[in-house]
Amino acid sequence: MSSAALPSHDSHGVAHHADAHGHGHSASFLSTYVFSLDHKVIGIQFLFSTLIWFLIGGLLALAVRWQIAWPWSPVPGLAHLYTAEGGQMSPEAYTMLFTMHATVMIFLVIIPILAGAFGNFLIPLMIGADDMAFPTLNMLSYWFMWPAFICFGASFFVEGGASAAGWTSYPPLSVVKTATPGSLNGQTLWLLGLTFVGVSSMMGSVNYMTTIILMRAPGMTMFRMPLTIWGMFITAVLQAFALPVLTAAGFMQLMDREMGTGFFTAEGNVVNNFSVSAGGGQPLLWQHLFWFYSHPAVYIMILPAMGMVSDILSCFARKPIFGYKPMVYSIAGIAGLGFIVWGHHMFVSGMNPALGMTFMVSTMMIALPSAIKTFNWLGTIWGGKIQYTTPMLFALSFVSMFIIGGLSGIFMAATPVDIFIHDTYFIVAHFHYVLFAGTAMGVWGAIYFWFPKMFGRMMNEFWGKVHFLLTFIFLNGTFFPMHILGAGGFPRRLADAYHYELFQHMQPLNAFMTWCAIGMVATQIIFAINFFYSMFYGPVAGRNPWKANGLEWSAPSPPGHGNFDFQPIIYRGPYEYGSPETTEDYYPQIQPPPPGAKPAVEHH
Ligand code: HEM
Ligand SMILES: [Cu+2]
């Protein structure tokens, strides 16, 4: 191991860090593990909570898939909840299940696992800070998720059941209480839950921006930050500008439901034979407000993963990231463009074709920075000494699957094509390739990669690879045929498409996909066992098991309170693998250059 991976003997640094916060001394169980102010504990709290919701979301998905494969046959395990229908799922229950599957996956899994779990754990460690700028706010951002957990969780048990208006919550379904059983109480809880998630995200966002701007260690310039941090930083900016719109819109919808306003209900609206006009509102207004948040939100759901994957690829290709600065500008470009494309979700809403055209063009422009990133990932691994570790396999999967998801996005961005495939399974294929085959695979890669830093022990590589391989096969088996179904017109969000004869021949393919989905969920048992077993019995990791450059790998595993047992001083960026200045193939950010060496050349 090179000398730099060891801490320097700067006792001042130790003393300074230990005294930095007054809270470092009381060591009660509550303040250490429950209401902890330590960013690492909060990150791990987010990780555990979101993984539990991941399981719940996965089971909801299986129930949805069961109905698509074998409609009206009793769902195993759920049958007793639907006795009125002889164990069958009602169409309303189906609608509720896919609504809550998407809601859980997006708002309780993907967004909080990226920003809440990895953002919290990694930001201070990667920039050389001893904690977040506002530790109490940070703790609150985790605990504000609990009212959300309770609202969404409890909504399954209230009269009418959980929300059934889709994760997009379009009026009039979401506003008119008689529209569907879930519109009665479930929808109110849904809106409240969403508000709490929003409050939590906003607290995190403010904290991350402040921390990254103000608390970097000496020498850690903005352009020496790992791409993970750039991804987190720009995500935080996106949250700050997009979230207020959703929060306000959610409140307006809540008022429409509970206080008789009519922001989103049209004049003369009749739903299920009830006249519900409060007058003068516009259902379409909701769509605009919702997508003004939720399109940027899809980047909130992937930019941090893009950053983490970049770090993993560079480490295991043993090469500098190809085009570091273009990568940063691409993340920023994707985020900026993300604010002017929301109308691509509304091409069939009757918008003026001229407006549709501008949304089409701006959406297609996003392909540019996306392609820059993709080519730079390929450039990074090109000619590298690739080590096919478990995190690397997941990262490679992220890149290849993101290409599929990005390409289907371009199809949909073309208005004439989208008019045909909108609301078909093609859309479902697209967002599962970007969100599951992309982001979720990136998250697994990140878990395998940073697990040793989190818990001080390694996960098992053999079972990691088995987990990867089976997940990769099953996910493609589940999601790829959705393109075929979608191109054939198979509708999304319909409890029984086989009602129409033209879709009946698609049932066997759907059954195959459901088997793959069951296999995919079952495969996660391997991951769960590996995760918990390794936490206690995995081989001890040491500070830098992957021989990586990033600053976090110079801290102890797991880092103690205050993170670094020395004062970090940063000499270079995190991607200097194979530098001629050192005989090792890696060159940690804190390792001083050899005496007489020319100043390190930054890679651009
Ligand atoms: C090259 C980049 C991308 C392009 C051009 C693109 C384009 C589109 C378009 C045009 C739609 C609307 C299709 C329709 O409903 O008719 C859509 C839907 C969607 N996209 Fe993307 N997309 C891209 C990347 C992403 C990424 C990175 C994510 C998430 C990580 C994402 C998540 C989604 C989701 C969740 C939907 C469905 C929303 C819903 O109706 O429920 N997309 N995309
Ligand atoms: Cu979009």
JSON list of N, CA, C and O in Angstrom, two decimals, residues 437-454:
[
{"chain": "A", "resi": 437, "resn": "ALA", "atom": "N", "xyz": [-33.23, -0.76, -14.93]},
{"chain": "A", "resi": 437, "resn": "ALA", "atom": "CA", "xyz": [-31.99, -1.27, -15.54]},
{"chain": "A", "resi": 437, "resn": "ALA", "atom": "C", "xyz": [-30.87, -0.24, -15.42]},
{"chain": "A", "resi": 437, "resn": "ALA", "atom": "O", "xyz": [-29.70, -0.59, -15.39]},
{"chain": "A", "resi": 438, "resn": "GLY", "atom": "N", "xyz": [-31.24, 1.04, -15.36]},
{"chain": "A", "resi": 438, "resn": "GLY", "atom": "CA", "xyz": [-30.24, 2.08, -15.18]},
{"chain": "A", "resi": 438, "resn": "GLY", "atom": "C", "xyz": [-30.01, 2.36, -13.71]},
{"chain": "A", "resi": 438, "resn": "GLY", "atom": "O", "xyz": [-29.15, 1.76, -13.05]},
{"chain": "A", "resi": 439, "resn": "THR", "atom": "N", "xyz": [-30.83, 3.27, -13.16]},
{"chain": "A", "resi": 439, "resn": "THR", "atom": "CA", "xyz": [-30.57, 3.74, -11.81]},
{"chain": "A", "resi": 439, "resn": "THR", "atom": "C", "xyz": [-30.45, 2.62, -10.77]},
{"chain": "A", "resi": 439, "resn": "THR", "atom": "O", "xyz": [-29.50, 2.60, -9.99]},
{"chain": "A", "resi": 440, "resn": "ALA", "atom": "N", "xyz": [-31.40, 1.70, -10.74]},
{"chain": "A", "resi": 440, "resn": "ALA", "atom": "CA", "xyz": [-31.36, 0.68, -9.68]},
{"chain": "A", "resi": 440, "resn": "ALA", "atom": "C", "xyz": [-30.09, -0.15, -9.79]},
{"chain": "A", "resi": 440, "resn": "ALA", "atom": "O", "xyz": [-29.46, -0.49, -8.78]},
{"chain": "A", "resi": 441, "resn": "MET", "atom": "N", "xyz": [-29.67, -0.47, -11.02]},
{"chain": "A", "resi": 441, "resn": "MET", "atom": "CA", "xyz": [-28.42, -1.23, -11.18]},
{"chain": "A", "resi": 441, "resn": "MET", "atom": "C", "xyz": [-27.23, -0.38, -10.72]},
{"chain": "A", "resi": 441, "resn": "MET", "atom": "O", "xyz": [-26.29, -0.90, -10.10]},
{"chain": "A", "resi": 442, "resn": "GLY", "atom": "N", "xyz": [-27.27, 0.92, -11.01]},
{"chain": "A", "resi": 442, "resn": "GLY", "atom": "CA", "xyz": [-26.22, 1.81, -10.53]},
{"chain": "A", "resi": 442, "resn": "GLY", "atom": "C", "xyz": [-26.18, 1.84, -9.00]},
{"chain": "A", "resi": 442, "resn": "GLY", "atom": "O", "xyz": [-25.10, 1.86, -8.39]},
{"chain": "A", "resi": 443, "resn": "VAL", "atom": "N", "xyz": [-27.36, 1.82, -8.39]},
{"chain": "A", "resi": 443, "resn": "VAL", "atom": "CA", "xyz": [-27.43, 1.83, -6.93]},
{"chain": "A", "resi": 443, "resn": "VAL", "atom": "C", "xyz": [-26.83, 0.54, -6.36]},
{"chain": "A", "resi": 443, "resn": "VAL", "atom": "O", "xyz": [-26.07, 0.58, -5.38]},
{"chain": "A", "resi": 444, "resn": "TRP", "atom": "N", "xyz": [-27.14, -0.60, -6.98]},
{"chain": "A", "resi": 444, "resn": "TRP", "atom": "CA", "xyz": [-26.52, -1.83, -6.50]},
{"chain": "A", "resi": 444, "resn": "TRP", "atom": "C", "xyz": [-25.01, -1.77, -6.62]},
{"chain": "A", "resi": 444, "resn": "TRP", "atom": "O", "xyz": [-24.28, -2.16, -5.72]},
{"chain": "A", "resi": 445, "resn": "GLY", "atom": "N", "xyz": [-24.55, -1.26, -7.78]},
{"chain": "A", "resi": 445, "resn": "GLY", "atom": "CA", "xyz": [-23.11, -1.10, -7.94]},
{"chain": "A", "resi": 445, "resn": "GLY", "atom": "C", "xyz": [-22.53, -0.26, -6.81]},
{"chain": "A", "resi": 445, "resn": "GLY", "atom": "O", "xyz": [-21.50, -0.60, -6.22]},
{"chain": "A", "resi": 446, "resn": "ALA", "atom": "N", "xyz": [-23.23, 0.83, -6.49]},
{"chain": "A", "resi": 446, "resn": "ALA", "atom": "CA", "xyz": [-22.75, 1.73, -5.44]},
{"chain": "A", "resi": 446, "resn": "ALA", "atom": "C", "xyz": [-22.77, 1.04, -4.08]},
{"chain": "A", "resi": 446, "resn": "ALA", "atom": "O", "xyz": [-21.88, 1.24, -3.26]},
{"chain": "A", "resi": 447, "resn": "ILE", "atom": "N", "xyz": [-23.79, 0.20, -3.84]},
{"chain": "A", "resi": 447, "resn": "ILE", "atom": "CA", "xyz": [-23.83, -0.50, -2.56]},
{"chain": "A", "resi": 447, "resn": "ILE", "atom": "C", "xyz": [-22.63, -1.44, -2.45]},
{"chain": "A", "resi": 447, "resn": "ILE", "atom": "O", "xyz": [-21.89, -1.42, -1.46]},
{"chain": "A", "resi": 448, "resn": "TYR", "atom": "N", "xyz": [-22.37, -2.24, -3.49]},
{"chain": "A", "resi": 448, "resn": "TYR", "atom": "CA", "xyz": [-21.23, -3.16, -3.43]},
{"chain": "A", "resi": 448, "resn": "TYR", "atom": "C", "xyz": [-19.91, -2.38, -3.31]},
{"chain": "A", "resi": 448, "resn": "TYR", "atom": "O", "xyz": [-18.97, -2.83, -2.68]},
{"chain": "A", "resi": 449, "resn": "PHE", "atom": "N", "xyz": [-19.85, -1.20, -3.97]},
{"chain": "A", "resi": 449, "resn": "PHE", "atom": "CA", "xyz": [-18.61, -0.44, -4.00]},
{"chain": "A", "resi": 449, "resn": "PHE", "atom": "C", "xyz": [-18.33, 0.22, -2.65]},
{"chain": "A", "resi": 449, "resn": "PHE", "atom": "O", "xyz": [-17.22, 0.15, -2.13]},
{"chain": "A", "resi": 450, "resn": "TRP", "atom": "N", "xyz": [-19.35, 0.87, -2.05]},
{"chain": "A", "resi": 450, "resn": "TRP", "atom": "CA", "xyz": [-19.10, 1.64, -0.83]},
{"chain": "A", "resi": 450, "resn": "TRP", "atom": "C", "xyz": [-19.45, 0.89, 0.44]},
{"chain": "A", "resi": 450, "resn": "TRP", "atom": "O", "xyz": [-19.24, 1.42, 1.53]},
{"chain": "A", "resi": 451, "resn": "PHE", "atom": "N", "xyz": [-19.99, -0.34, 0.30]},
{"chain": "A", "resi": 451, "resn": "PHE", "atom": "CA", "xyz": [-20.29, -1.14, 1.48]},
{"chain": "A", "resi": 451, "resn": "PHE", "atom": "C", "xyz": [-19.10, -1.23, 2.44]},
{"chain": "A", "resi": 451, "resn": "PHE", "atom": "O", "xyz": [-19.24, -1.03, 3.65]},
{"chain": "A", "resi": 452, "resn": "PRO", "atom": "N", "xyz": [-17.89, -1.52, 1.91]},
{"chain": "A", "resi": 452, "resn": "PRO", "atom": "CA", "xyz": [-16.73, -1.60, 2.82]},
{"chain": "A", "resi": 452, "resn": "PRO", "atom": "C", "xyz": [-16.49, -0.30, 3.60]},
{"chain": "A", "resi": 452, "resn": "PRO", "atom": "O", "xyz": [-16.05, -0.35, 4.74]},
{"chain": "A", "resi": 453, "resn": "LYS", "atom": "N", "xyz": [-16.80, 0.83, 2.96]},
{"chain": "A", "resi": 453, "resn": "LYS", "atom": "CA", "xyz": [-16.61, 2.10, 3.68]},
{"chain": "A", "resi": 453, "resn": "LYS", "atom": "C", "xyz": [-17.71, 2.27, 4.74]},
{"chain": "A", "resi": 453, "resn": "LYS", "atom": "O", "xyz": [-17.46, 2.77, 5.83]},
{"chain": "A", "resi": 454, "resn": "MET", "atom": "N", "xyz": [-18.90, 1.80, 4.41]},
{"chain": "A", "resi": 454, "resn": "MET", "atom": "CA", "xyz": [-20.02, 1.96, 5.35]},
{"chain": "A", "resi": 454, "resn": "MET", "atom": "C", "xyz": [-19.88, 1.06, 6.56]},
{"chain": "A", "resi": 454, "resn": "MET", "atom": "O", "xyz": [-20.15, 1.48, 7.68]}
]
